[in-house]
C-alpha angles and dihedrals in degrees: 000000000000113000093358106100109172130175120226093034113242122232095240131014126171134167113246109234095026093248115073113265140162140211131192135254109206145163091284095056113118135190124235109199110194121201114309097016102085095109091052090051090052091050093048092047093050097045103034091034091057093046097044102031089229119135094223089201126189110280139160107162099069138075089221096079144105111235119208116193143157119237110188090200089073124081112272094257095025124108143189117213119191126183112173139132092289108035152018103207132169113189125177138182086239138355086278091057091050089050093053088048089052089053089055090047089056091052090053090060094061135245096303087068085073095061124101096227134024113274092189105032119203098020123125118241121234116228120192113235101238142141115222126186113187145159134166125262094215131039094210111057106164151171124200115208119193107214094166100074092044118011119235111204118233095260089054091053091051088051091053089051090054090050091050090051091050088057094044092247113150109187126069110192103202110204098201106166139038141133091289100052149348111225109182127076114240107185098203090053105041095168090069087078101021090058107007100052099069140044130203096236141352136229109244111218128351117349089258090060116110091215126104133184099225100207134087117271127194152096140165142207119252116224090257089052089055092048089052093048092049093047092046090051093047091054085058093045092249122141116219112214111192121211123210107179118227145205095352128033087048107120094116090057092046091050088056096043109021093188088072090069134073096280093174090063106038140009097263091184087072094059123106131188103289116259097191137068132245130054117328118218090216106099135162120282113244094237134132088244090059092048092051091046094054093042085059090050092051093046090061092039094056090056090053095047106043115202094230097053093098137341099281097032092109091073122097119190115216100182102221094179135123097008107172110220098198096103094043090055090055097039118099088200093055093044091050090052091050089053093043092053095042093240124161100224148326092295090061089047089059089049090052089052092051094044090053091061091038088060093040093052092045090053088054093052097258136117124234120224124181144163114286095266087079089074089074105098098015136278138236115261096257098049120111133206134225103211104213108147090065135293097304097081090053092047092051093046095047092049089052090053099257124135114247139203110202114220106145112185092222091062114025109022097118093197085074113100122268100214140018093236120121092237094068106117113249095340112222129182130332126347108264110179127192088261092050091056091045090056094049113123115202098196113073112227090226091073122093118230090261092049092046090060086073090066099099090185142276142292139198116219128215113195111189106203091120097027106093099175144012093272091060090048090051092049094053096040102044139096088006093066088062090058091045091050090056090050090051097044111028130073096241128177123244113307097258091050098051115119101236091168089061091047090052089050091054090046089066087071092039094055087059089053090050089049090053089050091051095243113164094215127170108268115232089242092057138268121333115237094264091049094062125091104200115197096013110126120235133172110244119186116210130224131018116325116254116260097227 
């Protein structure tokens, strides 16, 4: 509609009355928080109060108020927003629905509503008189952030959570461990952070690059940091799904505790936290000691990530991808375990490892989720799959009755480059433009309606090997995350029929919101001078990505 440029697009929007009109928000405006909406009122008061300078006090006996209410007739995350001559009402099917309605309300006020202090003190704020009915297409609308390859300090994580909330995304997949760093404090195993949280230097660019950043890199979150992050997310109706990678991508843990590695193949005491990219050959040994160690890790982790914090908080991601089998093939200990268990080969040994933690997590009231390699060898009924190598893993999982999150690398890996131009910083992977992401369809057409119900939703992934600071993460993630958010939330037509021109028109308003939020996004005209990385080697892949 004219002058109402919302992202993601709502299902229904009408002017009320039919002709466009506006009313004012001013210093006398109050908030009436009906039962169950108190946390949304606090969020509105803190964000809009900072931007407008208005107190937005509690108030019931005035027409100049914002009413927050729960209407159980609405879908759980659905909302109805009404601004007319008599009311400013945000109703939701739950507190989450009210919160998403409040996010839309903020968009209606314009980009200055995203600032942390008033830029024009004392002015009244125009609010379009509209009625909006809205609800999300998918329950799981996620972003994965890799903080292992390049650490993101706690305040940066909280900032990302605010950005997710502004785009109505509700799952934060927190990739906490990998070969290049261990980022969460585990008190019974202090060396995981004392040793495993930092590396002596870092490859700059793709792993084939000759360049190195010759300074230590690292950091980790204390347990209180994690509790704060989880609570902050829950206030924004975002589930935090932690990832502890096993049995591959584990060199940082082995550097801290060498007995976790294949000591009968290599001298694991000589290993350090990996300073390069790619897939390390140093994987966990399939021993009882390793199982007990990681059970201890997960015991502490479950206390930090309570299952009732938000709808998907019961999930724990265990990675399970890209486990090199070279050491297991050479290891007498691994071969003895294969024989003891009656397994066929090293692939089945990995499946045994995953199933052990599948059963352990289930016994502790949690649900395992892992990258699509975990399908190999079979899964327990409650396990879910992140389909990253393409669509096929998700298709296989859904047909087998497993829930799926669709995140194919060819479509929604945001570390892939955004343009074929030579100025793109450290170009990785296929070209995935803003329009490409907008035309991404999470549900494979091969699935029947019953099978498609196993698609919980979709997720964009941000791997940070070549993203050395928050500005690089912003550049790769935005504005494409705005397009992804619309795919995840809105009821869009088939990809070829989507109105990208209309999305671009609405992005003109959204760029101003991102500016107000301080997001260092990629401009539509290409990178700004300080966003380029001349001479830093990447790994571009040519042509259209395969649809696999």
